[in-house]
Coordinates of C-alpha atoms and ligand atoms in Angstrom, one line a residue:
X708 CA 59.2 -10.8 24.3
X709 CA 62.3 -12.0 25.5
X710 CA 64.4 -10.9 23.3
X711 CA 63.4 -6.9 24.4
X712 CA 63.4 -7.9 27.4
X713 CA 67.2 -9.4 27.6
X714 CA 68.0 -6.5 25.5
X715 CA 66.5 -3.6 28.1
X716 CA 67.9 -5.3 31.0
X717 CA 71.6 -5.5 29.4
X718 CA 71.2 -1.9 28.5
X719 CA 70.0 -1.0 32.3
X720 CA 72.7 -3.3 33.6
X721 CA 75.3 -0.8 32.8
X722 CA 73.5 2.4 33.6
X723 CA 71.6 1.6 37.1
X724 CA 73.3 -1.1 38.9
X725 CA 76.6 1.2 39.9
X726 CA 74.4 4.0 41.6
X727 CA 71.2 2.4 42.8
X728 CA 70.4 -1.6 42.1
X729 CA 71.6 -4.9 43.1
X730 CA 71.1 -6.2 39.4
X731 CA 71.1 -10.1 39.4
X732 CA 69.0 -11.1 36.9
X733 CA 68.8 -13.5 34.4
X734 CA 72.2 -11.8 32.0
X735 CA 74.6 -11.1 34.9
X736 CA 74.5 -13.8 36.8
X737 CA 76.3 -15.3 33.8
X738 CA 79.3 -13.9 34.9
X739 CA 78.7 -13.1 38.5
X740 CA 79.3 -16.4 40.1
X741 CA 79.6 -14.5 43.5
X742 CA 75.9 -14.4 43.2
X743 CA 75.5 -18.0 43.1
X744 CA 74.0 -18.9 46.1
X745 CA 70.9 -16.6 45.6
X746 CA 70.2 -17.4 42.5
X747 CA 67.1 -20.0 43.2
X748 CA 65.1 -17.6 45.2
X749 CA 65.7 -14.7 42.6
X750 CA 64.6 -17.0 39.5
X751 CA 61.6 -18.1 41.8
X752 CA 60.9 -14.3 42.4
X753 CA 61.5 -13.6 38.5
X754 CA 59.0 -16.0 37.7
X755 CA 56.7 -14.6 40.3
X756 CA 56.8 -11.1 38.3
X757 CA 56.1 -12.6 35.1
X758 CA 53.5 -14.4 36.3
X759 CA 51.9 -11.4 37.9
X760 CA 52.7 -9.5 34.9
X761 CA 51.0 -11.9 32.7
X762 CA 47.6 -11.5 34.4
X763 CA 47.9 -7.5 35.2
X764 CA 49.5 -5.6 32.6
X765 CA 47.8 -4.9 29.3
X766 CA 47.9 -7.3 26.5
X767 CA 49.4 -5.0 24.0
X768 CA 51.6 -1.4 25.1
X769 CA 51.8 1.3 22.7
X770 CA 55.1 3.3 22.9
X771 CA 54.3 5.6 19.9
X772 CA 56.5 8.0 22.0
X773 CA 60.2 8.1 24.5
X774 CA 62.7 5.1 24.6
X775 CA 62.0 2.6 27.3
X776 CA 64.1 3.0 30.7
X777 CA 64.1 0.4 33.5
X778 CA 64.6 0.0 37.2
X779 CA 64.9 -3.4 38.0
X780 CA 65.6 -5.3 40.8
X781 CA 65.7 -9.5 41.2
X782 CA 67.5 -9.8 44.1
X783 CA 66.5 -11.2 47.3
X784 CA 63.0 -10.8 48.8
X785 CA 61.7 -7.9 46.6
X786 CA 61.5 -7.9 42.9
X787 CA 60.6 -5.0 40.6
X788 CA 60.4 -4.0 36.8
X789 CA 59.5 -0.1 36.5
X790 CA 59.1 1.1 33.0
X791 CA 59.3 4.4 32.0
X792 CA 60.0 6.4 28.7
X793 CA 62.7 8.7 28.5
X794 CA 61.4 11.4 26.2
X795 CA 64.5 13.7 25.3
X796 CA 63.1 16.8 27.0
X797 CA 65.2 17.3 30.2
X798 CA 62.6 19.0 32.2
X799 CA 59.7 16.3 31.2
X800 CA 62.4 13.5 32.0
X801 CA 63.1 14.7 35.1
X802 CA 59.4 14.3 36.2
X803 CA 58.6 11.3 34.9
X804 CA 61.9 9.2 36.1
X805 CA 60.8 11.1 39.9
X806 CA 57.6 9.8 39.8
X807 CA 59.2 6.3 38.5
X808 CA 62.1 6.3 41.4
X809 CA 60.0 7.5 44.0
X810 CA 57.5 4.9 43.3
X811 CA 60.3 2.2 43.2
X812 CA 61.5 3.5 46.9
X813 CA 58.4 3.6 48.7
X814 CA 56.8 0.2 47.6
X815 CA 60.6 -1.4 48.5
X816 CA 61.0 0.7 51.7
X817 CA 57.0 -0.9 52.6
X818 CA 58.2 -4.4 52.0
X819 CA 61.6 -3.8 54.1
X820 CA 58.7 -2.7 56.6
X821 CA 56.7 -5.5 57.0
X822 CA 59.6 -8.0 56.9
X823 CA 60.0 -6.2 60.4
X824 CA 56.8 -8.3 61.3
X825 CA 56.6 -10.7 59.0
X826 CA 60.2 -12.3 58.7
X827 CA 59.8 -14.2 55.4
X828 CA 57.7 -11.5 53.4
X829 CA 58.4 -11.0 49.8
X830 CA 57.0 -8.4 47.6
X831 CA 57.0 -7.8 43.8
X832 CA 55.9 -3.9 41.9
X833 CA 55.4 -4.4 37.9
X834 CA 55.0 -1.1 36.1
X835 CA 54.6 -1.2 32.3
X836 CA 53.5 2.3 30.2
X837 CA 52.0 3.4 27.2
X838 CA 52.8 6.6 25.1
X839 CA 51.0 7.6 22.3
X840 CA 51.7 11.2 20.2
X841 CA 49.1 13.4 19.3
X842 CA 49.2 15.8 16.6
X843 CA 52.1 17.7 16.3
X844 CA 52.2 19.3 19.9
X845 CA 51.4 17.3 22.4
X846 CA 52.4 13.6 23.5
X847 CA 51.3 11.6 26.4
X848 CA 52.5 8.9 28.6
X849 CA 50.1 6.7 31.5
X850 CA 52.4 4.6 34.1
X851 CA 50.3 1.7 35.1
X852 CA 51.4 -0.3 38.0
X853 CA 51.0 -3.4 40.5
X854 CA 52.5 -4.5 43.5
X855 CA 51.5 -6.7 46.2
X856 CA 53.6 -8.3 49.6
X857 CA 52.7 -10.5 52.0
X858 CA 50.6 -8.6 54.6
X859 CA 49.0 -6.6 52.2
X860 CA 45.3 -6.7 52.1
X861 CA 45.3 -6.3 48.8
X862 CA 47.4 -5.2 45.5
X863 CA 47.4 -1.8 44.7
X864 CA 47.6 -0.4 41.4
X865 CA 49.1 2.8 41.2
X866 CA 48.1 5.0 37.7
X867 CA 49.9 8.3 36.5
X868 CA 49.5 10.2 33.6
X869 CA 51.6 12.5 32.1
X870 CA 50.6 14.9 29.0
X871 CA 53.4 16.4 27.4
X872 CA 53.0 20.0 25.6
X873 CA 55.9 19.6 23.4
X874 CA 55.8 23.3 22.3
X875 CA 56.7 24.8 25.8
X876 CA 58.6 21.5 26.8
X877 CA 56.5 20.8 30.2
X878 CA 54.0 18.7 31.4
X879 CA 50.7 20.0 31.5
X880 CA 48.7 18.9 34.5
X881 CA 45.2 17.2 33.4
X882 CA 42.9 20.5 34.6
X883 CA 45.1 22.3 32.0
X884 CA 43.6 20.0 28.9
X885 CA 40.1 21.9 30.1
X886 CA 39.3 25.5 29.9
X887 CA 37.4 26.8 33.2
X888 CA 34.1 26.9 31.6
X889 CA 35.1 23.3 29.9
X890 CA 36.2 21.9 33.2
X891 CA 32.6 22.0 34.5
X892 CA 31.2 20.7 31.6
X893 CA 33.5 17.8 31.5
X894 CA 32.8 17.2 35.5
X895 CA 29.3 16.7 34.0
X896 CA 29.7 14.5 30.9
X897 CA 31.9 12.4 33.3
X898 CA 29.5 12.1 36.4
X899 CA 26.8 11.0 33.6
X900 CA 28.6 8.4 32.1
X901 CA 30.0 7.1 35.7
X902 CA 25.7 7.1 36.7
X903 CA 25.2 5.5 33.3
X904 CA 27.1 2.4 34.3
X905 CA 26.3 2.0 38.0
X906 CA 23.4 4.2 39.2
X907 CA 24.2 2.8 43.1
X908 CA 27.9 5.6 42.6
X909 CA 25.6 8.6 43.3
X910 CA 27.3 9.6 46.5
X911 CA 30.2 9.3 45.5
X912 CA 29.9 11.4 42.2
X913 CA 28.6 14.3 44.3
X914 CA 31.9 14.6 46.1
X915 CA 33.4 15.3 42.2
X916 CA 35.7 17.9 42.0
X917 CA 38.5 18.8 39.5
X918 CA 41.0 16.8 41.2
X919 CA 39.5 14.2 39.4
X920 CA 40.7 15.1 36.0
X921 CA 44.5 14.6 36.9
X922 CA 44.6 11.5 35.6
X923 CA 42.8 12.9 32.3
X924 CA 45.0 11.3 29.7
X925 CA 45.2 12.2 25.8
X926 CA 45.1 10.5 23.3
X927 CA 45.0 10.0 19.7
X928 CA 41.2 10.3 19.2
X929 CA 40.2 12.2 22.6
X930 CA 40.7 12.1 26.4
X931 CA 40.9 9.5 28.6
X932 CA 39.8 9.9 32.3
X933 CA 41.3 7.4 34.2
X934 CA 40.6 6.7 38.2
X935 CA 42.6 4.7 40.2
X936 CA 41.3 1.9 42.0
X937 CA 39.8 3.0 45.1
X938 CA 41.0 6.7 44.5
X939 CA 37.6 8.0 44.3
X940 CA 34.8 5.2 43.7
X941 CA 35.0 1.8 45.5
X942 CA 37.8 -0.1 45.1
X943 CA 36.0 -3.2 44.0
X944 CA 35.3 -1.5 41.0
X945 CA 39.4 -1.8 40.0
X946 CA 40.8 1.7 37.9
X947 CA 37.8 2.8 35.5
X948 CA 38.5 4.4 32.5
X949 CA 36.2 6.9 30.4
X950 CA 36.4 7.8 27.1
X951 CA 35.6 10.9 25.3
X952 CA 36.3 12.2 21.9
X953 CA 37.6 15.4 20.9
X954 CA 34.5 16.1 19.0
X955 CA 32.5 15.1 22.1
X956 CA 34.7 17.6 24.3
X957 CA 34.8 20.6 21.5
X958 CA 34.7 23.6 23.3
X959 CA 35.8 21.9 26.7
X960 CA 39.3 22.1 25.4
X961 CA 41.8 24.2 26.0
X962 CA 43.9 23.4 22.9
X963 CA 40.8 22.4 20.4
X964 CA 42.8 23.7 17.8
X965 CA 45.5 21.5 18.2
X966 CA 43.6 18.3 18.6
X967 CA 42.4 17.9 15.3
X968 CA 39.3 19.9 15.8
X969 CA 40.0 22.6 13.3
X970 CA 37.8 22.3 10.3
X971 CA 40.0 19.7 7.9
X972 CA 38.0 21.5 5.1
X973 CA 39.4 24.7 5.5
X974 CA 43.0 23.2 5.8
X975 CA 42.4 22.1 2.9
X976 CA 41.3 24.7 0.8
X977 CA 44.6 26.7 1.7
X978 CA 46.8 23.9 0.7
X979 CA 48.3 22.7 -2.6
X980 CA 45.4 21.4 -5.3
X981 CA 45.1 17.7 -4.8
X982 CA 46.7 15.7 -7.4
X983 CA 45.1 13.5 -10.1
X984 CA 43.7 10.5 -8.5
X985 CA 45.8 7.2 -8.8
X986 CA 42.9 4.7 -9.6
X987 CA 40.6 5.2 -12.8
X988 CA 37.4 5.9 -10.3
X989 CA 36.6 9.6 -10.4
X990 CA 36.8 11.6 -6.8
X991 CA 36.2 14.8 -6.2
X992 CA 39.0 16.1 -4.1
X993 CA 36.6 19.6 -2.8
X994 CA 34.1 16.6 -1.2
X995 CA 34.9 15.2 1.7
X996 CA 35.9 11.5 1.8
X997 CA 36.7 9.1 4.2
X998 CA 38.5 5.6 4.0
X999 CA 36.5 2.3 5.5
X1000 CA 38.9 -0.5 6.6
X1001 CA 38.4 -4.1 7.5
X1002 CA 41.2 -5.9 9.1
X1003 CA 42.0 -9.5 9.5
X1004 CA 40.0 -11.1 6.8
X1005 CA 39.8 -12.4 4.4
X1006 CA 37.0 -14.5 5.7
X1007 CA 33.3 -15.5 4.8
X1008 CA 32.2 -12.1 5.4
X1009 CA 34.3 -10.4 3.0
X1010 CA 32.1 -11.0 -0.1
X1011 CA 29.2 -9.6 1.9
X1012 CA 30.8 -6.3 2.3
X1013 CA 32.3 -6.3 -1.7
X1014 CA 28.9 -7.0 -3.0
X1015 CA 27.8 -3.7 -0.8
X1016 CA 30.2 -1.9 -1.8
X1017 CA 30.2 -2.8 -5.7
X1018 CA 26.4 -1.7 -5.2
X1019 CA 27.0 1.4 -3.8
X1020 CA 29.9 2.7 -6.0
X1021 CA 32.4 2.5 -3.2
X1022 CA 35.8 1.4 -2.5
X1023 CA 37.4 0.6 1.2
X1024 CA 41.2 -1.0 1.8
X1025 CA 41.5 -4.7 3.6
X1026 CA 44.3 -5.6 5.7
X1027 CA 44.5 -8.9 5.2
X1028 CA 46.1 -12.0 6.6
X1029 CA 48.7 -13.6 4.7
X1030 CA 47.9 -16.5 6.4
X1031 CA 44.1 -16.7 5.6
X1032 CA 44.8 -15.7 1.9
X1033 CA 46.2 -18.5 1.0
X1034 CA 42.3 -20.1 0.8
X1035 CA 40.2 -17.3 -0.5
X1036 CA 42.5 -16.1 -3.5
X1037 CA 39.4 -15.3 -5.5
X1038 CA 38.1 -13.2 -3.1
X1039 CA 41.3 -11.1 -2.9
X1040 CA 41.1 -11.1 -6.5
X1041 CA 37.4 -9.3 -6.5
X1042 CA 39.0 -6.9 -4.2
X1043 CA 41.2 -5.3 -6.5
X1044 CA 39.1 -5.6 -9.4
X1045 CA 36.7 -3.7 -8.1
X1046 CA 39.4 -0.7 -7.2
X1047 CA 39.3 -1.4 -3.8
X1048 CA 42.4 -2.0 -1.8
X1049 CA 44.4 -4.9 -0.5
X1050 CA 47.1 -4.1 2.5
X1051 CA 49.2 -6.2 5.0
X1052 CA 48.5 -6.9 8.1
X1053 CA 51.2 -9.6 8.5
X1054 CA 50.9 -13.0 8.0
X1055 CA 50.6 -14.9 11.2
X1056 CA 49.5 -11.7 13.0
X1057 CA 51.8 -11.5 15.4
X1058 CA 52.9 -8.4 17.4
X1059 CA 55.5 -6.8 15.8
X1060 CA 57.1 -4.9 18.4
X1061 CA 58.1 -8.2 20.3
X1062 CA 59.8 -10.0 16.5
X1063 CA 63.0 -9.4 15.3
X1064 CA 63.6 -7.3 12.3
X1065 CA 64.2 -10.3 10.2
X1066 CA 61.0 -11.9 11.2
X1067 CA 59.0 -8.7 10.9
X1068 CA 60.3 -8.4 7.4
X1069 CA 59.5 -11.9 6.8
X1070 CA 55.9 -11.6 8.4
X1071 CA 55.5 -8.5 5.9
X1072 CA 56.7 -9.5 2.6
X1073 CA 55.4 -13.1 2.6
X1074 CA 51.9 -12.0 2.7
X1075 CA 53.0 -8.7 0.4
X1076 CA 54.5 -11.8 -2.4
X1077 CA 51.2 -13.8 -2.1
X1078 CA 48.9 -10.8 -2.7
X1079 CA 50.5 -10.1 -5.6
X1080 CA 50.7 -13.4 -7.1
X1081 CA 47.2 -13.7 -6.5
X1082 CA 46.4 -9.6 -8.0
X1083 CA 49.4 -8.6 -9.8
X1084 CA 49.5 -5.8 -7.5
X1085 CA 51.5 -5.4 -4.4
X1086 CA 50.1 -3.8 -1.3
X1087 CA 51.6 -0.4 0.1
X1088 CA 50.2 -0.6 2.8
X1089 CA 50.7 -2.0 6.7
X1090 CA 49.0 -1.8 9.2
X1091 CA 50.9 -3.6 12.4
X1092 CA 48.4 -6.4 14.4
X1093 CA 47.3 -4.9 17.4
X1094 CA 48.0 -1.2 16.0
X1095 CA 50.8 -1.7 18.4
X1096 CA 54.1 -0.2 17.0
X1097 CA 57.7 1.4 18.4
X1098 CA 60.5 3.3 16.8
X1099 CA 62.0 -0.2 15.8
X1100 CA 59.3 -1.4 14.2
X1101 CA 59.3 2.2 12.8
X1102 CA 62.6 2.2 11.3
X1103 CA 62.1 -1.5 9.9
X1104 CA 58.9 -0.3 7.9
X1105 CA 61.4 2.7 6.8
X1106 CA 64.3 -0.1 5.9
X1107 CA 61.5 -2.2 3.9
X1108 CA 60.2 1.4 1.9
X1109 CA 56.1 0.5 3.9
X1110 CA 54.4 3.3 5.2
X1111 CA 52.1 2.1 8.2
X1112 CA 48.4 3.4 8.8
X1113 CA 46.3 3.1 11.8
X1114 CA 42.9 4.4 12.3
X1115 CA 41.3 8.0 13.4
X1116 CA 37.9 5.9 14.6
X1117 CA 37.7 2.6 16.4
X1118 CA 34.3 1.1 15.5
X1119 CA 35.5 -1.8 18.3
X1120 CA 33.0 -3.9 16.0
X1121 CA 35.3 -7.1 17.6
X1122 CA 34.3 -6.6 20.8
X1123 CA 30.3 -5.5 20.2
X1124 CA 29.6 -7.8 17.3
X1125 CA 26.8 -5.6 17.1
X1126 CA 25.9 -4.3 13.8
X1127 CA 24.0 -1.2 15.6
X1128 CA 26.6 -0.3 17.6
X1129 CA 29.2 -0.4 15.0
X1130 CA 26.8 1.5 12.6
X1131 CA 26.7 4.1 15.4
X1132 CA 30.1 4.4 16.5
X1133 CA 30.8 5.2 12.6
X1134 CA 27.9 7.6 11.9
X1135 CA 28.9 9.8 14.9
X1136 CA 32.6 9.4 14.6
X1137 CA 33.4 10.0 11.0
X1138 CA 34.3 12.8 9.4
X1139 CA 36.1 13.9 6.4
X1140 CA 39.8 12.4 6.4
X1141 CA 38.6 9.7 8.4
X1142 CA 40.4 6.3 8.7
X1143 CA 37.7 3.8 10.1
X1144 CA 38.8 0.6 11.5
X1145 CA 36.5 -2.5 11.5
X1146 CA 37.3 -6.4 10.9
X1147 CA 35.5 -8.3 8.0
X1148 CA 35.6 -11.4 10.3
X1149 CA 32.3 -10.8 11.5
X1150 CA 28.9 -11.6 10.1
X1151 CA 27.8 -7.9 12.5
X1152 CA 30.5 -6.0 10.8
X1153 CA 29.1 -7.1 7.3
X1154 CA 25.8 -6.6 8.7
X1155 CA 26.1 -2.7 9.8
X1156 CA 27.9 -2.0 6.3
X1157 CA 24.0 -2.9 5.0
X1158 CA 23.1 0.9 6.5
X1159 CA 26.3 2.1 6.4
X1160 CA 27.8 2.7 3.1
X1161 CA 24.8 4.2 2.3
X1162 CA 24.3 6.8 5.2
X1163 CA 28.0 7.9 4.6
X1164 CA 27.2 7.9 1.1
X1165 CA 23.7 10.2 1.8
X1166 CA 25.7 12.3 3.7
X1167 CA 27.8 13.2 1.0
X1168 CA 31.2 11.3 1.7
X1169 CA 33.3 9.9 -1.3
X1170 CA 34.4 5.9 0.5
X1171 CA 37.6 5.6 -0.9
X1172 CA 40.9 3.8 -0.6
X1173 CA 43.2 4.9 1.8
X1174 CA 45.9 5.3 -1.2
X1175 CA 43.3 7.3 -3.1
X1176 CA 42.7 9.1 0.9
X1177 CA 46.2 10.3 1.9
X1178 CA 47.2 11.4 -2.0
X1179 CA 44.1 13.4 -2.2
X1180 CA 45.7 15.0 1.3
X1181 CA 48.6 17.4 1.2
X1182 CA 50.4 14.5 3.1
X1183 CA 53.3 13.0 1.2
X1184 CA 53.4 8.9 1.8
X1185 CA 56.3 8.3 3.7
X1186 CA 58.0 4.6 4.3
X1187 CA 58.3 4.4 8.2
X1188 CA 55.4 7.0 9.1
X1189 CA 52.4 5.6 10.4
X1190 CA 49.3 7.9 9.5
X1191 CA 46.1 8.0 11.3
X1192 CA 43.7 10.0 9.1
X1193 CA 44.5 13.0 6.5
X1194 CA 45.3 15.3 9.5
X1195 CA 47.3 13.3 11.7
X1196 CA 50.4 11.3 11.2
X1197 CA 53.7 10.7 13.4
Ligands
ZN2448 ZN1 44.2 -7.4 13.4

């Protein structure tokens, strides 16, 4: 963490201070002994904005899209990180650092306010973002931020999205993502699903209009509504985020084409023949097939879901933990003896956007070495802890030759450890080209795979690897690209 950190603000140093920023953080004050004498309260306030950080910004950013820009300020009674991306399209950046500049100058012009009152007030504004790409026209960016100062009632915690239509170079509002007809529909689906998890909302859902989808956020797998705290329902409730999937939208959309909703079938048929399969298992590329994955095993469930497997005639990939091999060799052995695949997930787990490129390599080839010790076969595979990745880590994978996959369906089987509930998030989620993500560290996950593999099986899906997956696609494997399903990769 510190390491991007120092690295950004050295970077910023050079590009902000001279038109808009009293820089004196941690790196200059190394050689700006003028600043000496405030240099106690600004490390105080630093540590103020990490702490607040800490407890307010999500665990793990994405940044699948733009290089990182700051504004930052440590000096005197107001301290401020604002992160923003920096996409490359002039017209979209223009927006976005606006919104970010703006943002910065009103919450500092409030705090030079109330020190009018309230002589000694300090006040601190964190803003972190995540970006993700999706498909091959549109991106998406949401700005998520905090700020507090003495005299306020209570922090506020500004959130803006920002779709990007990278076709006609613009942002495109969130009513745009919906066509008329859809807009209703979706005013609908989300009312339900607000009554759904507080019944006592009802008066405030009946004031719904569209104005409430301008926060509507995409992403990889559908379309996050997000409302800010006390924007439209009571503020005790904090921002509220719902969730649905482009398959759950369908006709709602005014670009269902482009979100992966065309019929992968079809695709199919007009591309190349597949080519011959690379394990000796037969698969029948005109039948749809989708790849299971379990991540952060091996662990005492993992025989469960081989024996299921072996049963059934299917294969899935594990990303395993280097770290947790080391004990359950024979296991890992089983794994590839019955054609299914073992990948990397790193072996201490660690997020890779916040290590070095030395200790990412490190992370990945240790565990890649011990696998095939143990197999005689060395995973192609990586799949980064966290899913959480950025053009470094990007262009590392690329320097060590590893491809990356993530995951078209979330089966969030960690968070449920519910066997039902991870049964049906996969039967109504899956579809052919699939990549579905669950962890074979629990005893539920295991559990659902009982009526699982056999549904997918019944409905006519082939359960392969995800090697056997994306070269059945037209896709070619490329070091460096991170795939998502046979449709999708960036
Ligand atoms: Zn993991």
């Amino acid at each position: 963490m510190e390491g991007t950190e120092y690295g950004m603000m050295k970077k910023f140093a050079a590009a902000f201070c001279a038109f808009m920023i009293l820089l004196t953080g941690c790196r200059s004050r190394e050689n700006n002994p003028a600043q000496e004498s405030s240099i106690g309260q600004n490390s105080v306030i630093a540590s103020q904005l990490e702490a607040i950080e800490a407890t307010t910004m999500p665990e793990h950013s994405v940044q699948e899209f733009g290089e990182p820009e700051a504004i930052m300020e440590y000096g005197g009674y107001f301290a401020c990180k604002v992160l923003y991306p920096v996409t490359g399209i002039p017209e979209v950046d223009k927006v976005i650092a606006k919104w970010a500049k703006g943002l910065y100058e009103d919450v500092s012009e409030q705090v030079k306010e109330i020190r009018k009152t309230l002589k000694d007030a300090t006040g601190t504004l964190t803003v972190n973002y995540n970006s993700y790409r999706i498909g091959e026209r549109f991106a998406s960016v949401e700005e998520l931020g905090f700020y507090t100062y003495n005299g306020l009632a209570h922090p506020v915690e500004p959130v803006k999205v920002f779709n990007i239509d990278l076709k006609e170079k613009r942002i495109i509002s969130g009513k745009e993502l919906f066509t008329s007809q859809g807009t209703e529909t979706v005013l609908k689906m989300l009312a339900d699903k607000i009554l759904e998890t507080d019944a006592s909302l009802a008066s405030f859902v009946e004031e719904m209009n569209p104005q409430w989808l301008e926060n509507a956020l995409l992403k990889p797998d559908g379309i996050e509504i997000i409302l800010e705290r006390g924007g439209y329902l009571p503020g005790y409730l904090g921002t509220q985020r719902f969730f649905f999937s482009y398959e759950e939208l369908g006709d709602s959309l005014a670009f269902a084409s482009e979100l992966g909703l065309t019929s992968s079938s079809s695709e199919n048929e007009a591309a190349e023949p597949a080519r011959a399969p690379a394990s000796q298992a037969e698969i029948d590329p005109e039948k749809p097939m989708l790849a299971l994955t379990f991540d952060d095993g091996p662990s005492a469930s993992t025989a469960r879901i081989l024996s299921l497997l072996e049963q059934n005639g299917a294969r899935a990939t594990f990303f395993v933990i280097g770290n947790s091999v080391q004990n359950r060799a024979e296991v890992i052995r089983q794994i590839v003896e019955q054609g299914s695949e073992v990948a990397n997930h790193t072996w201490n787990h660690l997020e890779l956007t916040r290590l070095s490129e030395e200790e990412m390599k490190q992370e990945v080839q240790s565990t890649n070495d011990l696998v095939e010790k143990i197999t005689g076969v060395r995973p192609i595979f990586l799949r980064p802890p966290y899913g959480s990745f950025n053009a470094q880590v990007k262009q590392n994978a690329a320097n060590m030759g590893i491809p990356m996959v993530k995951w078209s369906v979330d089966t969030l089987d960690w968070e449920s450890q519910n066997a039902k509930k991870v049964h049906d998030a996969i039967m109504r989620d899956a579809k052919n080209g699939s990549i579905i993500l669950c962890h074979d560290l629990y005893s539920s996950t295991g559990e659902a795979m009982e009526t699982v593999i056999p549904e997918l099986i019944a409905q006519g899906y082939q359960l392969v690897t995800v090697s056997e997956l994306l070269e059945h696609s037209q896709e070619s494997i490329e070091a460096g690209m991170v795939y998502y399903s046979t449709t999708l990769k960036k």
